[in-house]
CSV table of C-alpha atoms in Angstrom, one decimal:
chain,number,residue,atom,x,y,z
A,1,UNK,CA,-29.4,-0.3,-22.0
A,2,UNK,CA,-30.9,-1.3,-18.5
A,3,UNK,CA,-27.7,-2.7,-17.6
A,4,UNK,CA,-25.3,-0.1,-18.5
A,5,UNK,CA,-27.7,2.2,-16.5
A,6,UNK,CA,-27.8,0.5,-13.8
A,7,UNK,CA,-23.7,0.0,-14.0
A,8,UNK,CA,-23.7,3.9,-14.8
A,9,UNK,CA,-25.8,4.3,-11.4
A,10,UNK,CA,-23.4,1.8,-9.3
A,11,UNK,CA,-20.2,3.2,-10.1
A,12,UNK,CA,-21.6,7.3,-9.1
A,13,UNK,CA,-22.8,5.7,-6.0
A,14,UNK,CA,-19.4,4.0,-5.1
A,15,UNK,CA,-17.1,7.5,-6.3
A,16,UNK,CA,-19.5,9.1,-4.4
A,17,UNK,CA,-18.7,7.1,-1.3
A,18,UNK,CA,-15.0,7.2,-2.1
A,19,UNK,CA,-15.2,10.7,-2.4
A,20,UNK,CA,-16.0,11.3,1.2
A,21,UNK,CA,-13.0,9.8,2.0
A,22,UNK,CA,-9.9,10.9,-0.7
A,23,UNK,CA,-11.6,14.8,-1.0
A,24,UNK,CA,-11.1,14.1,-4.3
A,25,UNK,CA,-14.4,15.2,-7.0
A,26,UNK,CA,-16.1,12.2,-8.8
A,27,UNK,CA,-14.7,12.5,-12.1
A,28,UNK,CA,-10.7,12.0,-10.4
A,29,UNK,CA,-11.5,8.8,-9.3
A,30,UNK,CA,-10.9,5.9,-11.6
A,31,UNK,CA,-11.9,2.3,-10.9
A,32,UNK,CA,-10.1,-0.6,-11.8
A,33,UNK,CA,-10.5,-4.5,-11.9
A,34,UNK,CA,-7.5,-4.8,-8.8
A,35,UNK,CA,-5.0,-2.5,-7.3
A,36,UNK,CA,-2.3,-4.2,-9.7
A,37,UNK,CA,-4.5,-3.3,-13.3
A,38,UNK,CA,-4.7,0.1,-11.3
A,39,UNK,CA,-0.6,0.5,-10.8
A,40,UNK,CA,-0.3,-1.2,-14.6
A,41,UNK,CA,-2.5,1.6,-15.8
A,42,UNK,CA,-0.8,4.2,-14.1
A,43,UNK,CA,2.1,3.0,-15.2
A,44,UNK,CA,1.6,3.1,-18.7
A,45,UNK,CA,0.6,6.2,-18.3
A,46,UNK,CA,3.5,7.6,-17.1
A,47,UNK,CA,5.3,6.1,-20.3
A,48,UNK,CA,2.9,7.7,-22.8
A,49,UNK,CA,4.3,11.2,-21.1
A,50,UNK,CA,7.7,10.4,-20.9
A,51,UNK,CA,8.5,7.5,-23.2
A,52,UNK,CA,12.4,7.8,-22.5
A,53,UNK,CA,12.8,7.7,-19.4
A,54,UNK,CA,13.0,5.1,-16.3
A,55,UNK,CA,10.8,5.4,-13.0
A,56,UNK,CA,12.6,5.9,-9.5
A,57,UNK,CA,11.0,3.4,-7.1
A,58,UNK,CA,11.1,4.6,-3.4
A,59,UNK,CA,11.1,1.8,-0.7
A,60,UNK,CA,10.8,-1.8,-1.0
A,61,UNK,CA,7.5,-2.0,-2.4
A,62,UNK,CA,4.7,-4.9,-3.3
A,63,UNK,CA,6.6,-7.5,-5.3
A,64,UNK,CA,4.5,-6.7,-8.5
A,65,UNK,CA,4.8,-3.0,-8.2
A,66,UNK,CA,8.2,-3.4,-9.0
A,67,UNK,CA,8.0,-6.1,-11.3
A,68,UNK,CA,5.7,-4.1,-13.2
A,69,UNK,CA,8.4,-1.2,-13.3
A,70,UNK,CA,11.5,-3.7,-14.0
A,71,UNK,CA,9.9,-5.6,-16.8
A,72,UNK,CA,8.1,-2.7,-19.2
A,73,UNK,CA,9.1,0.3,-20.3
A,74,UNK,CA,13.1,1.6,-19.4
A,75,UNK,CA,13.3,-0.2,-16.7
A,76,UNK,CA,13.7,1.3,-13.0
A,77,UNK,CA,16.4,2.8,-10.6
A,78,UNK,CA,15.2,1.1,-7.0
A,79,UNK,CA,16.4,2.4,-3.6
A,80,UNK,CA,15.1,0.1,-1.3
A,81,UNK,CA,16.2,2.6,2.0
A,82,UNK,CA,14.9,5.8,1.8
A,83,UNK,CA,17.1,7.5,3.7
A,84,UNK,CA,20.5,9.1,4.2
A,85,UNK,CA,23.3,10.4,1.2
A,86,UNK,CA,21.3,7.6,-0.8
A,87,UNK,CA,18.2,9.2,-0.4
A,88,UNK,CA,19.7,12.7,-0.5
A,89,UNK,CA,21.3,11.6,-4.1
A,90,UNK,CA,18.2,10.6,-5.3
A,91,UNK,CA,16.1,14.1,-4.6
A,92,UNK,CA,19.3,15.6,-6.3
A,93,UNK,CA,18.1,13.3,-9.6
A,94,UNK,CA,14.6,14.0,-8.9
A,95,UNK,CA,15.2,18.2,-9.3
A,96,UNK,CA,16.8,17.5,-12.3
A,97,UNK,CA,14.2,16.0,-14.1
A,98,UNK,CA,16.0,12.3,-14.9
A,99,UNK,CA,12.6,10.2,-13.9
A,100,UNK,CA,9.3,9.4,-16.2
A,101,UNK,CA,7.8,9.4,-12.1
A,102,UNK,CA,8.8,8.7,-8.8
A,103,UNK,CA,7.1,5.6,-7.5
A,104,UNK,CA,6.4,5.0,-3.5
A,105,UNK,CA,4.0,3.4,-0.9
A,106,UNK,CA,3.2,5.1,2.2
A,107,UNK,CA,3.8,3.2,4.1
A,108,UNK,CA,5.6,0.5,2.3
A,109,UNK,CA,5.1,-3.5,2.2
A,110,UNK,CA,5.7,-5.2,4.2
A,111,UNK,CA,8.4,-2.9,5.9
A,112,UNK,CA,6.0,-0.4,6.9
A,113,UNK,CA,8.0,2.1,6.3
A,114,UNK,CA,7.2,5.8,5.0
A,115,UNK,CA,9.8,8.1,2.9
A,116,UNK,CA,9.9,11.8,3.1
A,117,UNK,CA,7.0,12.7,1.3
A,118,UNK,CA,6.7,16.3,1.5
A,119,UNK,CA,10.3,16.2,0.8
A,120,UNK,CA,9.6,13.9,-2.3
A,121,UNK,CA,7.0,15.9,-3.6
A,122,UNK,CA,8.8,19.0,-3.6
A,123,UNK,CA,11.3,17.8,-5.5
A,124,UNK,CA,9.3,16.6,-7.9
A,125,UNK,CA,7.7,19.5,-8.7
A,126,UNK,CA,11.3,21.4,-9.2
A,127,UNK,CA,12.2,18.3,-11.8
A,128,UNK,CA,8.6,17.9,-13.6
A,129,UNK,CA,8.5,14.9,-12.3
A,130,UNK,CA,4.9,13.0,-11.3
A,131,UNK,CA,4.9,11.5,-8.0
A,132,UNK,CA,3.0,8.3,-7.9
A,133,UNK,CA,1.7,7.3,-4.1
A,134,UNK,CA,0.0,4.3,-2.8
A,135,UNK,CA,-1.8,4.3,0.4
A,136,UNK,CA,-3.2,1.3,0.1
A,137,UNK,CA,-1.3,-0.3,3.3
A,138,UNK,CA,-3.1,2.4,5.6
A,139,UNK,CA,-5.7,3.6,4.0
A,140,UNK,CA,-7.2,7.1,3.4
A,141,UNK,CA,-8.8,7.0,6.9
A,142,UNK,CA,-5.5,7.5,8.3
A,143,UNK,CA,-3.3,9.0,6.3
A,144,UNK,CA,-4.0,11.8,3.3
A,145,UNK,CA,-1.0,11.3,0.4
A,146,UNK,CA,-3.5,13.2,-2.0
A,147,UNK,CA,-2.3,16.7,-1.4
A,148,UNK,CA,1.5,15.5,-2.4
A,149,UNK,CA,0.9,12.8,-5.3
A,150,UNK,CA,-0.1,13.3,-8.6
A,151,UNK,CA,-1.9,10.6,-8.9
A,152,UNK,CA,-2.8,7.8,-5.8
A,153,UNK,CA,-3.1,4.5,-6.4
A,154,UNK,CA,-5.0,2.1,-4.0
A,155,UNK,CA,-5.9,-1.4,-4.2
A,156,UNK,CA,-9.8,-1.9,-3.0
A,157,UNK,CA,-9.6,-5.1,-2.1
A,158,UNK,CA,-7.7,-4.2,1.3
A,159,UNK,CA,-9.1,-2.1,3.8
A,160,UNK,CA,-12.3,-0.3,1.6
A,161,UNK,CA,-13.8,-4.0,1.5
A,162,UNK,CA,-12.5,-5.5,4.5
A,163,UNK,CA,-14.7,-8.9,3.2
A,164,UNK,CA,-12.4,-10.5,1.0
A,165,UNK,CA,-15.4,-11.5,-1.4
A,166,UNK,CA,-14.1,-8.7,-4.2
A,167,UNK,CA,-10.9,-7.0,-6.1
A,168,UNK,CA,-11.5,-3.8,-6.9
A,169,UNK,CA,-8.4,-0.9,-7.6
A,170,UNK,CA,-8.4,2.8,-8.1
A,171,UNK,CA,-6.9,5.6,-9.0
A,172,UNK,CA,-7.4,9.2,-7.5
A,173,UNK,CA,-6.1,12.2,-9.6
A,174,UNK,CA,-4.9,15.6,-7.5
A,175,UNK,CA,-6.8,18.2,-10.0
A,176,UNK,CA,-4.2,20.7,-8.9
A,177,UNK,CA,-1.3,18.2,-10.9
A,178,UNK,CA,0.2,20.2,-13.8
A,179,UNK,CA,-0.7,16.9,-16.2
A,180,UNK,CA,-4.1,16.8,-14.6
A,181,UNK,CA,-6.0,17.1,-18.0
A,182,UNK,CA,-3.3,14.9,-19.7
A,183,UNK,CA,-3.9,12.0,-17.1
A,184,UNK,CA,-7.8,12.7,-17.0
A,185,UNK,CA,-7.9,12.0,-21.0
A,186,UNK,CA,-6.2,9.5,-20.6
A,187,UNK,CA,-7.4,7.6,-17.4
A,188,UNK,CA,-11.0,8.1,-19.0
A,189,UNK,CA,-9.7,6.6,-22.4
A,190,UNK,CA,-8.6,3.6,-20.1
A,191,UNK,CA,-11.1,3.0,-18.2
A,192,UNK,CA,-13.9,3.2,-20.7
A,193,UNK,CA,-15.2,6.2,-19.1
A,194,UNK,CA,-14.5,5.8,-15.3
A,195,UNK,CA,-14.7,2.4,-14.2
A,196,UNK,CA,-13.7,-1.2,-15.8
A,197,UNK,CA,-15.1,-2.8,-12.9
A,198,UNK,CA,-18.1,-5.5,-13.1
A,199,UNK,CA,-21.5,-3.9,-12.0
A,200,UNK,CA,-22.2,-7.1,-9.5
A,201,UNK,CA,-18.5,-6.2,-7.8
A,202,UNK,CA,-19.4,-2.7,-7.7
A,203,UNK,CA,-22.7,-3.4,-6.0
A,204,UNK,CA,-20.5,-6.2,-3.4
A,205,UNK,CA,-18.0,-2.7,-2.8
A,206,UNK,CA,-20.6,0.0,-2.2
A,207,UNK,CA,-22.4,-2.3,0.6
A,208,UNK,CA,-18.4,-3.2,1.9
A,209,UNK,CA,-17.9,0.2,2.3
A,210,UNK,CA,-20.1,1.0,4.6
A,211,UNK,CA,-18.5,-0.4,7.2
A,212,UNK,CA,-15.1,1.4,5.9
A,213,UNK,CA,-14.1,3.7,8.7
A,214,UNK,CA,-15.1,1.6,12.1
A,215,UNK,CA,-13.1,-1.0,10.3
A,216,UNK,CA,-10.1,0.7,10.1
A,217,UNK,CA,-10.4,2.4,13.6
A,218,UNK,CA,-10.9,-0.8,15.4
A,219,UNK,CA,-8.1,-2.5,12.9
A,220,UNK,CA,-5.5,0.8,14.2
A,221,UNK,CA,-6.6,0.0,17.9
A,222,UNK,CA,-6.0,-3.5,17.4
A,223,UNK,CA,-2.8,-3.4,15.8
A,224,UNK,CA,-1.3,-1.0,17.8
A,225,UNK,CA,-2.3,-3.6,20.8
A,226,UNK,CA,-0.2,-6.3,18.7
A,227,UNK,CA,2.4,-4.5,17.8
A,228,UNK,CA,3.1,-3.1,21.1
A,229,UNK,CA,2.8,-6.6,22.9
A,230,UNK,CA,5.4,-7.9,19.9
A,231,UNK,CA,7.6,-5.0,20.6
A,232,UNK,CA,7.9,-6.4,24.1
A,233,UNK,CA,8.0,-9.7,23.6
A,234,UNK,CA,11.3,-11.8,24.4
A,235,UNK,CA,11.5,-14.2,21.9
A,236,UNK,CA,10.8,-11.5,19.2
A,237,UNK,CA,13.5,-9.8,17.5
A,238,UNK,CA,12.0,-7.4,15.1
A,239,UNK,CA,8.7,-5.2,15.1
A,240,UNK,CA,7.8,-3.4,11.8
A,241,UNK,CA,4.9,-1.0,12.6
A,242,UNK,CA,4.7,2.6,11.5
A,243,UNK,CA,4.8,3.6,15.3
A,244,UNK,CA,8.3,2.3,15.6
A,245,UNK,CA,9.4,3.2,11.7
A,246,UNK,CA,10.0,6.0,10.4
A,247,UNK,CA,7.9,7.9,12.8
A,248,UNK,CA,8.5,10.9,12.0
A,249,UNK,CA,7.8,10.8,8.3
A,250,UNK,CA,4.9,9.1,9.0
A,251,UNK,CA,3.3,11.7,11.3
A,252,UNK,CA,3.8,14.2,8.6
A,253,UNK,CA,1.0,12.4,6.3
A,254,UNK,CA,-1.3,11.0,8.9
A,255,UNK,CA,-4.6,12.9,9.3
A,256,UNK,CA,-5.4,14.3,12.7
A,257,UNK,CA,-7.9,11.5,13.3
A,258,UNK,CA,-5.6,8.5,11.8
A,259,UNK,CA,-4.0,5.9,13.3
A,260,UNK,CA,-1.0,3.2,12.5
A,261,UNK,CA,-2.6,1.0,10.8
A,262,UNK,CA,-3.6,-2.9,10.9
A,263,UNK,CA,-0.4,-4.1,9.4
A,264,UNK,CA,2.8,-5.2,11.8
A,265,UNK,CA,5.5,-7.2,10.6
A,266,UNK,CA,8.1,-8.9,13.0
A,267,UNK,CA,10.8,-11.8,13.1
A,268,UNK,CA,11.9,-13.6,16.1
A,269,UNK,CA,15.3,-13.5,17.6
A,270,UNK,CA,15.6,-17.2,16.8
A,271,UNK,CA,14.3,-17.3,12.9
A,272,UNK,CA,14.5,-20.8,11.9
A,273,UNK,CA,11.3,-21.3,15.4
A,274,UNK,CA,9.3,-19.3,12.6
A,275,UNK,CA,7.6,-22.2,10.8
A,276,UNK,CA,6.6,-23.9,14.3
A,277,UNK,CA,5.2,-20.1,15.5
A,278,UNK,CA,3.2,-20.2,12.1
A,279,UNK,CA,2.1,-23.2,12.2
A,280,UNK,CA,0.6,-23.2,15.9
A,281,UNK,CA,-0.9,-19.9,15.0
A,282,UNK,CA,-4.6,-20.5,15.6
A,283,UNK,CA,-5.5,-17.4,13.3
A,284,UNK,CA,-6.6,-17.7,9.6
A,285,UNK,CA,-3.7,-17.8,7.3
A,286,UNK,CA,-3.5,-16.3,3.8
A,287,UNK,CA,-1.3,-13.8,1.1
A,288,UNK,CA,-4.0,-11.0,1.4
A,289,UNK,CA,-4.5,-8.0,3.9
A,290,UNK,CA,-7.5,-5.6,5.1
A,291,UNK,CA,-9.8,-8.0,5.6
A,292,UNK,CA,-12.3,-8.4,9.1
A,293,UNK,CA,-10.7,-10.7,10.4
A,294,UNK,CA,-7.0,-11.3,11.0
A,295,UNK,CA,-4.8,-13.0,8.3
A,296,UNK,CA,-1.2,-13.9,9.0
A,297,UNK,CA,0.9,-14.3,6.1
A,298,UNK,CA,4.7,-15.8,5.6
A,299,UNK,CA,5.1,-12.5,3.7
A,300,UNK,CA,8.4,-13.4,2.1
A,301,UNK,CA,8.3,-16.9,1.3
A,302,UNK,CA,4.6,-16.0,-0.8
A,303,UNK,CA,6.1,-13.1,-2.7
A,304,UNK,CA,9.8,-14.0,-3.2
A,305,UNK,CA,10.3,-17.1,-3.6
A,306,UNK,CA,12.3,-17.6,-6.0
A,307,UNK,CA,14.5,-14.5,-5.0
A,308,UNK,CA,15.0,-14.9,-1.3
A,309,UNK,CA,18.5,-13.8,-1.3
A,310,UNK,CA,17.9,-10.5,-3.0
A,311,UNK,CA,14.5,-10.1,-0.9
A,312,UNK,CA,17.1,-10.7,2.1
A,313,UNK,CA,19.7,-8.2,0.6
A,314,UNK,CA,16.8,-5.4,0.7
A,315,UNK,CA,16.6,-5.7,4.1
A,316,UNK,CA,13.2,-8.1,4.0
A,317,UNK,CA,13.9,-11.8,5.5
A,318,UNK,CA,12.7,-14.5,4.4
A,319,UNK,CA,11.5,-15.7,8.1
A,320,UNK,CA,9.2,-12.5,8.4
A,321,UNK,CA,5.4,-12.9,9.4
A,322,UNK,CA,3.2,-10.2,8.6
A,323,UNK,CA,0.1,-9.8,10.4
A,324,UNK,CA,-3.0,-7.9,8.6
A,325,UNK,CA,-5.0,-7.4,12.4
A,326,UNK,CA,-8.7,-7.4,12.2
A,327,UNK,CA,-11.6,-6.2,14.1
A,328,UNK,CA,-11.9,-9.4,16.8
A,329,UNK,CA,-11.3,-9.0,20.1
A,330,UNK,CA,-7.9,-7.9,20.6
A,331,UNK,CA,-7.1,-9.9,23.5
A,332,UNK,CA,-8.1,-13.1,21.8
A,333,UNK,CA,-5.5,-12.3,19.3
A,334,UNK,CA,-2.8,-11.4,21.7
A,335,UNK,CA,-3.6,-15.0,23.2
A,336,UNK,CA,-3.1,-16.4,19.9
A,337,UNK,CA,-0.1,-15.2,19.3
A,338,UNK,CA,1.1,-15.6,22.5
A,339,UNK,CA,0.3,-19.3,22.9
A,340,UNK,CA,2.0,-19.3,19.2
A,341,UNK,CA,5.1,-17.9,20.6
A,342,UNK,CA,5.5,-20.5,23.0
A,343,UNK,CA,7.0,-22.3,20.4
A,344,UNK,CA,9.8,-19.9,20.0
C-alpha cells in the first residue's frame, strides 16, 4: 500500500508540474512508459472510435509514428508535403469525414517543418475528425498545439528531461474535444488510472523538470545561433530550422514567449564529405534529441535504413545530420562544427 501511495503521490506531483506548462487540468494528462507506447495508445484509440477507417498522416513524421499507422489497423494515406493542391485535396477529405484521425508533428522530424494547423483543425471539426498533434520536437514552452488538437502526444524523454537518464511519454486531452469523455474512459482504462510509468522514473522526471524551461530557452538561443551560422555557411547546402521552414505556419502556433527550437537539420552541398564532417565532429553522437548537451545524429541512416530510397523520395536524404543543440556554450559548438566543416 506504501508503495502505491507513494507512486499515487509522484505521478500528482509530476501532472502537477506538467500542468503548468500544457494548461491542461490534472486528470487530461496521461503518462506513458515512452512517447512511442504514448502514440501506440493513442492510436488504438482512435480505432476503438472509428474501427473502419484509415488515419491521414500529415508531414514526414518519426519513423515509428508511421510505422505504427502503416502496420495496424486500415492502414494510412501519407502526404509527406503539406502544402499546395495536395494539401488542399487533403482538407477537402478531412471535411468530409473519410479519416479515423488526422496525424501531424509540429514541427515535424527531422524536416522541421509545421503544416497549417489552424487550417487542419478546422477542417477537422467540419468532418468529425480527431486531430492528433505532437509537439514533442519543440516543446510546450514554445509552441501551444493544445487549443487545436484533440488529443497531444509528447514524448518525455526529449526536452521535459533534458538528462537522458529516463523515457517517459504522455498524452494531454483538450477537455473542450467533442470525444473528450470517450478518450478520458478510455485513456484512464489504459493507463491503469493515469500513469503506467515506474514510480523510481517518475521521481528521476519530476526532479528533470525543474530545469524544463531555462533548458529550452537556452537550447532556442543556441540553436538559432547554429542554424543561422549553417544557413551561412559555404560548404552547406541545406538548413532545416523552423525559422527558415514554413515560417509562417509556425508563427501561428508559437507562444508569444517561444522560440525555434534546439533542432536544425542540414546537408552539405557536397553530400558524400558527410561521413568525414561526422566523424571529425567533436560533439557527442547518438539517435536521441532534448538532451543538455548537444547530440548529433546521422538522422536518416539510424531511422531508414533499410528504406533510404523511399526516405529520399520524401524529400529526407540519407546524408542529412540532425543536430539536437544543448545548453553549452554556443560558441564552443559553432567551433565544433566549424572545425568539422573543414572537412567539407
Amino acid at each position: 500500500l506504501n508503495e502505491r501511495e507513494a507512486a499515487g503521490g509522484s505521478t500528482v506531483i509530476l501532472k502537477q508540474q506538467l500542468s503548468e506548462y500544457t494548461g491542461a487540468a490534472l486528470d487530461d494528462h496521461f503518462i506513458f512508459e515512452s512517447g512511442m507506447a504514448a502514440i501506440f495508445s493513442t492510436y488504438r484509440g482512435m480505432m476503438n472510435q472509428f474501427p473502419s477507417k484509415k488515419t491521414l498522416q500529415l508531414e514526414f513524421p518519426y519513423v515509428d509514428a508511421l510505422k505504427v499507422q502503416e502496420r495496424f489497423g486500415n492502414g494510412v494515406v501519407f502526404l509527406y508535403d503539406a502544402e499546395g493542391e495536395d494539401f488542399d485535396a487533403a482538407v477537402r477529405r478531412i471535411q468530409e469525414g473519410e479519416f479515423a484521425a488526422v496525424f501531424c508533428e509540429v514541427p515535424s522530424n527531422p524536416l522541421l517543418r509545421t503544416v497549417n494547423l489552424p487550417r487542419v483543425a478546422e477542417a477537422c471539426r467540419q468532418g468529425g475528425v480527431p486531430l492528433v498533434v505532437d509537439d514533442t520536437v519543440a516543446s510546450s514552452i514554445n509552441v501551444d498545439v493544445l487549443k487545436y488538437a484533440d488529443l497531444v502526444t509528447t514524448s518525455m524523454t526529449k526536452w521535459i528531461s533534458g538528462m537522458g537518464d529516463v523515457m517517459a511519454g504522455l498524452v494531454t486531452l483538450n477537455a473542450d474535444s467533442p470525444w473528450a469523455s470517450d478518450f478520458r474512459s478510455f485513456f484512464n482504462e489504459d493507463t491503469g488510472g493515469g500513469s503506467r510509468l515506474y514510480t523510481g522514473d517518475c521521481r528521476v522526471l519530476i526532479s528533470n523538470m525543474k530545469s524544463y524551461p531555462q533548458r529550452v530557452k537556452r537550447s532556442n538561443e543556441n540553436g538559432e545561433l547554429v542554424a543561422d551560422y549553417l544557413q551561412a555557411h559555404p560548404a552547406v547546402g541545406r538548413v532545416w530550422y523552423p525559422k527558415f521552414n514554413t515560417p509562417h505556419e509556425y508563427q501561428l502556433i508559437r507562444r508569444d514567449s517561444g522560440g525555434y527550437g534546439g533542432l536544425v537539420s542540414f546537408t552539405l552541398k557536397q553530400p558524400r564529405k558527410m561521413p568525414k564532417v561526422y566523424d571529425a565532429l567533436e560533439l557527442c553522437k547518438g539517435p536521441s534529441l532534448g538532451t543538455n548537451f548537444t547530440l548529433a545524429s546521422p538522422y536518416t541512416m539510424l531511422a531508414h535504413y533499410f528504406e533510404l530510397d523511399w526516405a529520399e523520395a520524401c524529400g529526407v536524404s540519407p546524408n542529412l545530420l540532425r543536430l539536437s543543440v544543448g545548453i553549452e556554450d554556443g560558441e564552443a559548438i559553432i567551433g565544433a562544427l566549424a572545425r568539422a566543416l573543414d572537412h567539407a
